[in-house]
Amino acid sequence: FSLNLAADCNAVLKALQPIFQEQGMTETVHNWEDHGYLVTYIKKNGSFANLRIHPHGLVLVDMQSYNDDVKGREEVDQLLNKVEERMKELIHGNIKRVKRLPAILRGGVIDRYWPTADGRLVEYDIDEVVYDEDSPFQNIKILHSKQFGNILILSGDVNLAESDLAYTQAIMGSGKEDYTGKEVLILGGGDGGILYEIVKLKPKMVTMVASNIDQMVIDGCKKHMRKTCGDVLDNLKGECYQVLIEDCIPVLKRYAKEGRMFDYVINDLTAVPISTSPEEDSTWEFLRLILDLSMKVLKQDGKYFTQGNCINLTDALTLYEEQLSRLYCPVEFSKETVCVPSYMELWVFYTIWKKQTDI
């Protein structure tokens, strides 16, 4: 409750006390004089409530219920309804705002809460754990969402859902490129989505390789993310593609030494780091190394595609763009913002190419 006036802490406490006492809850009052009250109410079954009354006009009620059944939720709602009615009677027309948040389920078998890139907590409509394994590199989860389908989550980071064709299309150039007969290098992409979509476009050869590309990710996705990867992960080699389970850095160095060149390099390894201290963050060092090595194997008229990060992370994105001016060769870039369904946020994608110099 946000009030239009200072709160009479003692009056609020006395008005609300009977509601909790009727529930057979034991009361403990902490009085901080000029800083208001904290009151705890504990029930014999382990349920409890915290009532925090701030003198400046903010009254907070937090409840944790031991029961997660329908009856338990109804009891919580009824109690909160009584608190709201009593507050309106007490404060009359001086309540500026009443905000009731939905219940958060703690310790559930299915984890429905995952953070966005910019730190907001999102509750997904997860109803099933499809796959949950620890590989030598990371924890791999595939969870089912009613609206997004199966979602791949790596070490707590939402990677891709079956609904997220928009992501795959954006990191391939949003349908503006002709991949027919082209040499393509994919860095990362263990979910198989990019490989599946490019193979449809009749390239000459697609090579997919990544740092720590995880065989367990491939195994999980080829079984549970087939709407995303189709059948391309069933075999590591196809008519026009190959998947290398290797560290991408030695592979890139080898390709550069051999003079092997690609029309397209698609980097799906990692998003732009959130950290804005590139000199201290090993992820930034890795990102710059990948960029430089990729430019060395990219044809003069080729294109490099990569994801950026959430559009709200403006400092990190600006810093990434500054790094592009420090590569061994001059480059230019453009960017596009796309809504990725399961991310529940706008995502930035980059196209980078070597700057053409006058002869």
Short mmCIF file of C-alpha atoms in Angstrom, two decimals:
data_model
loop_
_atom_site.label_atom_id
_atom_site.label_comp_id
_atom_site.label_asym_id
_atom_site.label_seq_id
_atom_site.Cartn_x
_atom_site.Cartn_y
_atom_site.Cartn_z
CA PHE A 1 0.00 0.00 0.00
CA SER A 2 1.40 3.38 -1.01
CA LEU A 3 -0.26 6.19 0.92
CA ASN A 4 -0.77 9.85 0.14
CA LEU A 5 0.20 10.83 3.68
CA ALA A 6 2.49 9.72 6.51
CA ALA A 7 1.42 6.45 8.10
CA ASP A 8 0.22 6.29 11.70
CA CYS A 9 2.18 3.11 12.39
CA ASN A 10 0.44 2.27 15.65
CA ALA A 11 -3.03 2.78 14.15
CA VAL A 12 -2.22 0.56 11.16
CA LEU A 13 -0.86 -2.14 13.46
CA LYS A 14 -3.94 -2.13 15.72
CA ALA A 15 -6.28 -2.21 12.72
CA LEU A 16 -4.61 -5.22 11.11
CA GLN A 17 -3.80 -7.23 14.24
CA PRO A 18 -7.24 -8.92 14.55
CA ILE A 19 -7.05 -10.29 10.99
CA PHE A 20 -3.90 -12.27 11.74
CA GLN A 21 -4.96 -13.20 15.26
CA GLU A 22 -8.14 -14.77 13.85
CA GLN A 23 -5.87 -17.16 11.93
CA GLY A 24 -4.27 -18.34 15.18
CA MET A 25 -0.96 -16.70 14.26
CA THR A 26 1.61 -15.79 16.91
CA GLU A 27 2.66 -12.14 16.79
CA THR A 28 6.10 -10.59 17.32
CA VAL A 29 6.44 -6.79 17.10
CA HIS A 30 9.67 -4.90 16.40
CA ASN A 31 9.37 -1.15 16.94
CA TRP A 32 12.10 1.11 15.57
CA GLU A 33 10.47 4.35 16.72
CA ASP A 34 11.14 6.78 13.84
CA HIS A 35 11.58 3.89 11.39
CA GLY A 36 8.25 2.16 11.88
CA TYR A 37 7.28 -1.42 12.70
CA LEU A 38 8.15 -4.90 11.54
CA VAL A 39 5.58 -7.43 12.72
CA THR A 40 5.84 -11.17 12.12
CA TYR A 41 2.89 -13.56 12.34
CA ILE A 42 3.61 -17.30 12.50
CA LYS A 43 1.14 -20.15 12.13
CA LYS A 44 1.61 -23.62 13.59
CA ASN A 45 1.76 -25.20 10.12
CA GLY A 46 4.83 -23.11 9.21
CA SER A 47 3.06 -20.37 7.25
CA PHE A 48 3.99 -16.83 8.19
CA ALA A 49 3.43 -13.19 7.32
CA ASN A 50 5.60 -10.08 7.59
CA LEU A 51 3.93 -6.71 8.08
CA ARG A 52 6.27 -3.77 7.49
CA ILE A 53 4.91 -0.31 8.25
CA HIS A 54 7.05 2.62 7.10
CA PRO A 55 6.27 6.05 8.62
CA HIS A 56 6.63 7.82 5.27
CA GLY A 57 3.52 6.03 3.97
CA LEU A 58 4.41 2.57 2.71
CA VAL A 59 2.80 -0.56 4.14
CA LEU A 60 4.06 -3.97 2.95
CA VAL A 61 2.52 -7.38 3.59
CA ASP A 62 4.50 -10.48 2.59
CA MET A 63 3.04 -13.95 3.09
CA GLN A 64 4.61 -17.36 2.76
CA SER A 65 2.25 -20.29 2.89
CA TYR A 66 3.26 -23.85 3.66
CA ASN A 67 0.37 -25.17 1.56
CA ASP A 68 0.58 -25.05 -2.23
CA ASP A 69 -2.84 -26.64 -2.78
CA VAL A 70 -5.91 -24.76 -3.96
CA LYS A 71 -7.27 -24.46 -0.44
CA GLY A 72 -4.00 -22.95 0.81
CA ARG A 73 -3.96 -20.34 -1.99
CA GLU A 74 -7.61 -19.48 -1.31
CA GLU A 75 -6.84 -18.92 2.39
CA VAL A 76 -3.99 -16.56 1.49
CA ASP A 77 -6.21 -14.62 -0.94
CA GLN A 78 -8.98 -14.31 1.64
CA LEU A 79 -6.57 -13.01 4.26
CA LEU A 80 -5.08 -10.46 1.84
CA ASN A 81 -8.58 -9.36 0.83
CA LYS A 82 -9.38 -8.66 4.49
CA VAL A 83 -6.13 -6.70 4.89
CA GLU A 84 -6.98 -4.61 1.84
CA GLU A 85 -10.54 -3.92 3.04
CA ARG A 86 -9.34 -2.94 6.54
CA MET A 87 -6.66 -0.62 5.12
CA LYS A 88 -9.24 1.12 2.93
CA GLU A 89 -11.52 1.58 5.93
CA LEU A 90 -8.66 2.98 8.01
CA ILE A 91 -6.98 5.25 5.46
CA HIS A 92 -10.21 6.16 3.57
CA GLY A 93 -9.32 7.93 0.29
CA ASN A 94 -5.63 8.39 1.05
CA ILE A 95 -4.30 5.20 -0.51
CA LYS A 96 -2.39 6.18 -3.61
CA ARG A 97 -1.79 2.68 -4.89
CA VAL A 98 -2.50 -0.92 -3.94
CA LYS A 99 -0.31 -3.49 -5.68
CA ARG A 100 -0.72 -7.22 -5.16
CA LEU A 101 1.92 -9.42 -6.77
CA PRO A 102 1.22 -13.00 -7.85
CA ALA A 103 2.56 -15.78 -5.66
CA ILE A 104 6.09 -17.05 -6.19
CA LEU A 105 6.48 -20.79 -5.79
CA ARG A 106 9.73 -21.61 -3.98
CA GLY A 107 11.36 -25.02 -4.10
CA GLY A 108 9.08 -26.38 -6.80
CA VAL A 109 10.02 -29.45 -8.83
CA ILE A 110 9.78 -27.28 -11.96
CA ASP A 111 11.68 -23.98 -11.94
CA ARG A 112 9.55 -21.37 -13.70
CA TYR A 113 11.67 -18.27 -12.89
CA TRP A 114 14.50 -17.14 -15.14
CA PRO A 115 16.17 -13.71 -15.42
CA THR A 116 16.30 -11.60 -18.56
CA ALA A 117 19.68 -10.31 -19.76
CA ASP A 118 19.05 -6.94 -18.09
CA GLY A 119 18.25 -8.52 -14.73
CA ARG A 120 14.44 -8.65 -14.66
CA LEU A 121 12.82 -11.78 -13.27
CA VAL A 122 10.40 -13.50 -15.64
CA GLU A 123 7.98 -16.27 -14.74
CA TYR A 124 7.61 -18.70 -17.63
CA ASP A 125 4.70 -21.08 -18.13
CA ILE A 126 6.98 -24.08 -17.67
CA ASP A 127 5.03 -27.29 -17.07
CA GLU A 128 7.61 -30.04 -17.64
CA VAL A 129 11.32 -30.77 -17.22
CA VAL A 130 12.16 -32.51 -20.47
CA TYR A 131 15.93 -32.90 -19.98
CA ASP A 132 18.27 -31.98 -17.12
CA GLU A 133 21.88 -33.14 -17.17
CA ASP A 134 25.32 -31.87 -16.13
CA SER A 135 28.05 -32.15 -18.76
CA PRO A 136 31.76 -31.50 -18.10
CA PHE A 137 31.15 -27.93 -19.30
CA GLN A 138 27.73 -26.83 -18.02
CA ASN A 139 24.27 -27.68 -16.78
CA ILE A 140 21.90 -28.44 -19.65
CA LYS A 141 18.17 -28.07 -19.23
CA ILE A 142 15.39 -28.39 -21.75
CA LEU A 143 12.10 -27.24 -20.26
CA HIS A 144 8.68 -27.26 -21.88
CA SER A 145 6.68 -24.03 -22.08
CA LYS A 146 3.03 -24.03 -23.10
CA GLN A 147 3.52 -21.06 -25.43
CA PHE A 148 7.20 -21.32 -26.47
CA GLY A 149 7.59 -25.08 -26.79
CA ASN A 150 10.81 -26.67 -25.53
CA ILE A 151 13.41 -24.18 -24.26
CA LEU A 152 17.16 -24.86 -24.11
CA ILE A 153 18.72 -23.38 -20.95
CA LEU A 154 22.49 -23.61 -20.43
CA SER A 155 23.82 -22.91 -16.92
CA GLY A 156 20.80 -20.77 -16.12
CA ASP A 157 20.89 -18.79 -19.39
CA VAL A 158 17.87 -19.06 -21.71
CA ASN A 159 19.43 -19.93 -25.08
CA LEU A 160 16.72 -20.78 -27.57
CA ALA A 161 13.16 -22.07 -27.70
CA GLU A 162 11.32 -23.85 -30.47
CA SER A 163 9.38 -20.61 -30.94
CA ASP A 164 12.52 -18.57 -31.67
CA LEU A 165 12.92 -18.80 -35.44
CA ALA A 166 13.19 -14.99 -35.36
CA TYR A 167 16.54 -15.34 -33.58
CA THR A 168 17.87 -17.80 -36.16
CA GLN A 169 16.69 -15.71 -39.08
CA ALA A 170 18.22 -12.53 -37.61
CA ILE A 171 21.66 -14.07 -37.03
CA MET A 172 21.59 -15.30 -40.65
CA GLY A 173 20.89 -11.85 -42.11
CA SER A 174 17.10 -11.70 -41.90
CA GLY A 175 16.46 -13.33 -45.26
CA LYS A 176 18.53 -10.79 -47.23
CA GLU A 177 21.41 -13.13 -48.07
CA ASP A 178 21.81 -15.71 -50.83
CA TYR A 179 23.57 -18.74 -49.37
CA THR A 180 23.36 -20.79 -52.57
CA GLY A 181 26.76 -22.31 -53.36
CA LYS A 182 28.47 -20.43 -50.51
CA GLU A 183 31.05 -21.50 -47.92
CA VAL A 184 29.68 -20.90 -44.42
CA LEU A 185 31.35 -21.19 -41.01
CA ILE A 186 29.15 -21.40 -37.88
CA LEU A 187 30.81 -20.83 -34.51
CA GLY A 188 28.69 -22.38 -31.78
CA GLY A 189 25.10 -23.14 -32.67
CA GLY A 190 24.96 -26.42 -30.76
CA ASP A 191 21.16 -26.40 -30.84
CA GLY A 192 21.37 -26.97 -34.61
CA GLY A 193 18.90 -24.23 -35.52
CA ILE A 194 21.22 -22.16 -37.74
CA LEU A 195 22.65 -25.25 -39.44
CA TYR A 196 19.17 -26.59 -40.17
CA GLU A 197 17.97 -23.34 -41.75
CA ILE A 198 21.12 -22.78 -43.86
CA VAL A 199 21.22 -26.32 -45.23
CA LYS A 200 17.77 -25.64 -46.72
CA LEU A 201 19.32 -22.81 -48.77
CA LYS A 202 21.66 -25.07 -50.78
CA PRO A 203 25.10 -23.85 -49.65
CA LYS A 204 28.29 -25.39 -51.02
CA MET A 205 29.49 -26.37 -47.54
CA VAL A 206 28.63 -25.43 -43.96
CA THR A 207 31.17 -26.11 -41.21
CA MET A 208 29.92 -25.85 -37.62
CA VAL A 209 32.55 -25.66 -34.88
CA ALA A 210 32.66 -24.13 -31.42
CA SER A 211 34.67 -23.65 -28.30
CA ASN A 212 33.47 -26.34 -25.90
CA ILE A 213 30.65 -27.38 -28.21
CA ASP A 214 29.01 -29.91 -25.98
CA GLN A 215 28.10 -33.36 -27.29
CA MET A 216 25.46 -33.55 -24.55
CA VAL A 217 23.85 -30.36 -25.88
CA ILE A 218 23.72 -31.91 -29.33
CA ASP A 219 22.32 -35.15 -27.95
CA GLY A 220 19.65 -33.32 -25.95
CA CYS A 221 18.64 -31.05 -28.83
CA LYS A 222 18.48 -33.71 -31.52
CA LYS A 223 16.03 -35.60 -29.32
CA HIS A 224 14.01 -32.81 -27.73
CA MET A 225 14.42 -29.74 -30.03
CA ARG A 226 13.61 -31.26 -33.40
CA LYS A 227 11.31 -28.40 -34.36
CA THR A 228 14.46 -26.27 -34.23
CA CYS A 229 17.17 -28.57 -35.60
CA GLY A 230 15.24 -31.03 -37.76
CA ASP A 231 17.47 -34.01 -38.56
CA VAL A 232 20.80 -32.22 -39.11
CA LEU A 233 22.22 -33.29 -35.74
CA ASP A 234 21.46 -36.97 -36.34
CA ASN A 235 24.79 -37.22 -38.15
CA LEU A 236 27.89 -35.03 -37.83
CA LYS A 237 28.31 -35.04 -41.62
CA GLY A 238 25.82 -34.46 -44.38
CA GLU A 239 25.84 -33.78 -48.10
CA CYS A 240 26.73 -30.11 -47.59
CA TYR A 241 27.70 -29.79 -43.92
CA GLN A 242 30.01 -31.06 -41.21
CA VAL A 243 29.96 -30.60 -37.42
CA LEU A 244 33.33 -30.47 -35.64
CA ILE A 245 33.35 -31.22 -31.92
CA GLU A 246 36.47 -29.12 -31.33
CA ASP A 247 37.70 -25.92 -29.75
CA CYS A 248 37.01 -23.24 -32.34
CA ILE A 249 40.15 -21.17 -31.66
CA PRO A 250 42.69 -23.76 -32.89
CA VAL A 251 40.38 -24.49 -35.83
CA LEU A 252 40.20 -20.81 -36.78
CA LYS A 253 43.99 -20.47 -36.46
CA ARG A 254 44.45 -23.53 -38.66
CA TYR A 255 42.04 -22.24 -41.29
CA ALA A 256 43.80 -18.85 -41.30
CA LYS A 257 47.19 -20.52 -41.75
CA GLU A 258 45.85 -22.69 -44.56
CA GLY A 259 44.29 -19.67 -46.25
CA ARG A 260 40.80 -21.15 -46.12
CA MET A 261 38.17 -18.43 -46.63
CA PHE A 262 34.43 -18.24 -46.06
CA ASP A 263 31.63 -16.20 -47.59
CA TYR A 264 29.84 -16.06 -44.22
CA VAL A 265 30.95 -16.47 -40.63
CA ILE A 266 28.12 -16.75 -38.10
CA ASN A 267 29.15 -16.39 -34.46
CA ASP A 268 26.60 -17.97 -32.11
CA LEU A 269 29.07 -18.64 -29.29
CA THR A 270 28.07 -16.04 -26.71
CA ALA A 271 26.23 -12.76 -26.32
CA VAL A 272 28.08 -9.49 -25.82
CA PRO A 273 29.30 -9.59 -22.18
CA ILE A 274 27.32 -7.52 -19.69
CA SER A 275 30.56 -6.44 -17.99
CA THR A 276 31.82 -3.01 -19.05
CA SER A 277 35.42 -3.65 -17.97
CA PRO A 278 36.87 -5.36 -21.05
CA GLU A 279 40.44 -5.20 -19.80
CA GLU A 280 39.44 -7.24 -16.75
CA ASP A 281 36.92 -9.64 -18.28
CA SER A 282 38.18 -12.80 -19.96
CA THR A 283 34.92 -13.05 -21.92
CA TRP A 284 35.76 -9.78 -23.69
CA GLU A 285 39.26 -11.10 -24.48
CA PHE A 286 37.70 -14.24 -25.94
CA LEU A 287 35.24 -12.16 -27.97
CA ARG A 288 38.00 -9.95 -29.44
CA LEU A 289 40.12 -12.99 -30.31
CA ILE A 290 37.20 -14.65 -32.09
CA LEU A 291 36.50 -11.44 -34.01
CA ASP A 292 40.10 -11.09 -35.20
CA LEU A 293 40.42 -14.74 -36.19
CA SER A 294 37.05 -14.64 -37.95
CA MET A 295 38.08 -11.62 -40.01
CA LYS A 296 41.19 -13.53 -41.11
CA VAL A 297 39.08 -16.33 -42.61
CA LEU A 298 36.35 -14.04 -44.01
CA LYS A 299 36.48 -13.21 -47.71
CA GLN A 300 36.97 -9.56 -48.61
CA ASP A 301 33.32 -9.29 -49.65
CA GLY A 302 32.08 -11.70 -46.96
CA LYS A 303 29.83 -10.99 -43.97
CA TYR A 304 30.11 -11.80 -40.29
CA PHE A 305 26.87 -12.19 -38.33
CA THR A 306 26.53 -12.28 -34.56
CA GLN A 307 24.13 -11.58 -31.74
CA GLY A 308 24.69 -8.58 -29.51
CA ASN A 309 22.59 -8.54 -26.38
CA CYS A 310 19.42 -7.05 -24.91
CA ILE A 311 18.68 -3.58 -26.28
CA ASN A 312 18.58 -2.18 -22.73
CA LEU A 313 22.28 -2.97 -22.16
CA THR A 314 23.38 0.15 -24.00
CA ASP A 315 26.76 0.51 -22.26
CA ALA A 316 27.83 -3.04 -23.13
CA LEU A 317 26.65 -2.69 -26.73
CA THR A 318 28.47 0.64 -27.13
CA LEU A 319 31.64 -0.94 -25.75
CA TYR A 320 31.30 -3.83 -28.20
CA GLU A 321 31.04 -1.39 -31.09
CA GLU A 322 34.18 0.36 -29.84
CA GLN A 323 36.02 -2.98 -29.94
CA LEU A 324 35.24 -3.27 -33.65
CA SER A 325 37.55 -0.32 -34.33
CA ARG A 326 40.46 -2.20 -32.72
CA LEU A 327 40.58 -5.24 -34.98
CA TYR A 328 43.60 -6.03 -37.15
CA CYS A 329 41.68 -4.80 -40.20
CA PRO A 330 39.18 -1.91 -40.55
CA VAL A 331 35.54 -3.01 -40.52
CA GLU A 332 32.10 -1.50 -40.85
CA PHE A 333 28.89 -2.72 -39.28
CA SER A 334 25.13 -2.39 -39.14
CA LYS A 335 22.71 -3.62 -36.49
CA GLU A 336 19.13 -4.77 -36.26
CA THR A 337 16.77 -5.14 -33.31
CA VAL A 338 14.52 -8.21 -33.23
CA CYS A 339 11.95 -9.46 -30.73
CA VAL A 340 12.91 -13.00 -29.70
CA PRO A 341 9.76 -14.61 -28.25
CA SER A 342 11.16 -16.67 -25.39
CA TYR A 343 13.62 -13.93 -24.34
CA MET A 344 10.70 -11.59 -23.67
CA GLU A 345 12.93 -8.68 -24.66
CA LEU A 346 14.30 -6.99 -27.77
CA TRP A 347 17.63 -8.39 -28.94
CA VAL A 348 20.33 -6.66 -31.02
CA PHE A 349 22.08 -8.43 -33.92
CA TYR A 350 25.17 -7.24 -35.82
CA THR A 351 26.36 -7.56 -39.40
CA ILE A 352 30.08 -6.83 -39.79
CA TRP A 353 32.14 -6.66 -42.97
CA LYS A 354 35.64 -5.64 -44.01
CA LYS A 355 35.90 -2.02 -45.04
CA GLN A 356 36.52 -1.66 -48.74
CA THR A 357 39.63 0.38 -49.49
CA ASP A 358 40.24 2.34 -52.68
CA ILE A 359 43.01 0.99 -54.89
#
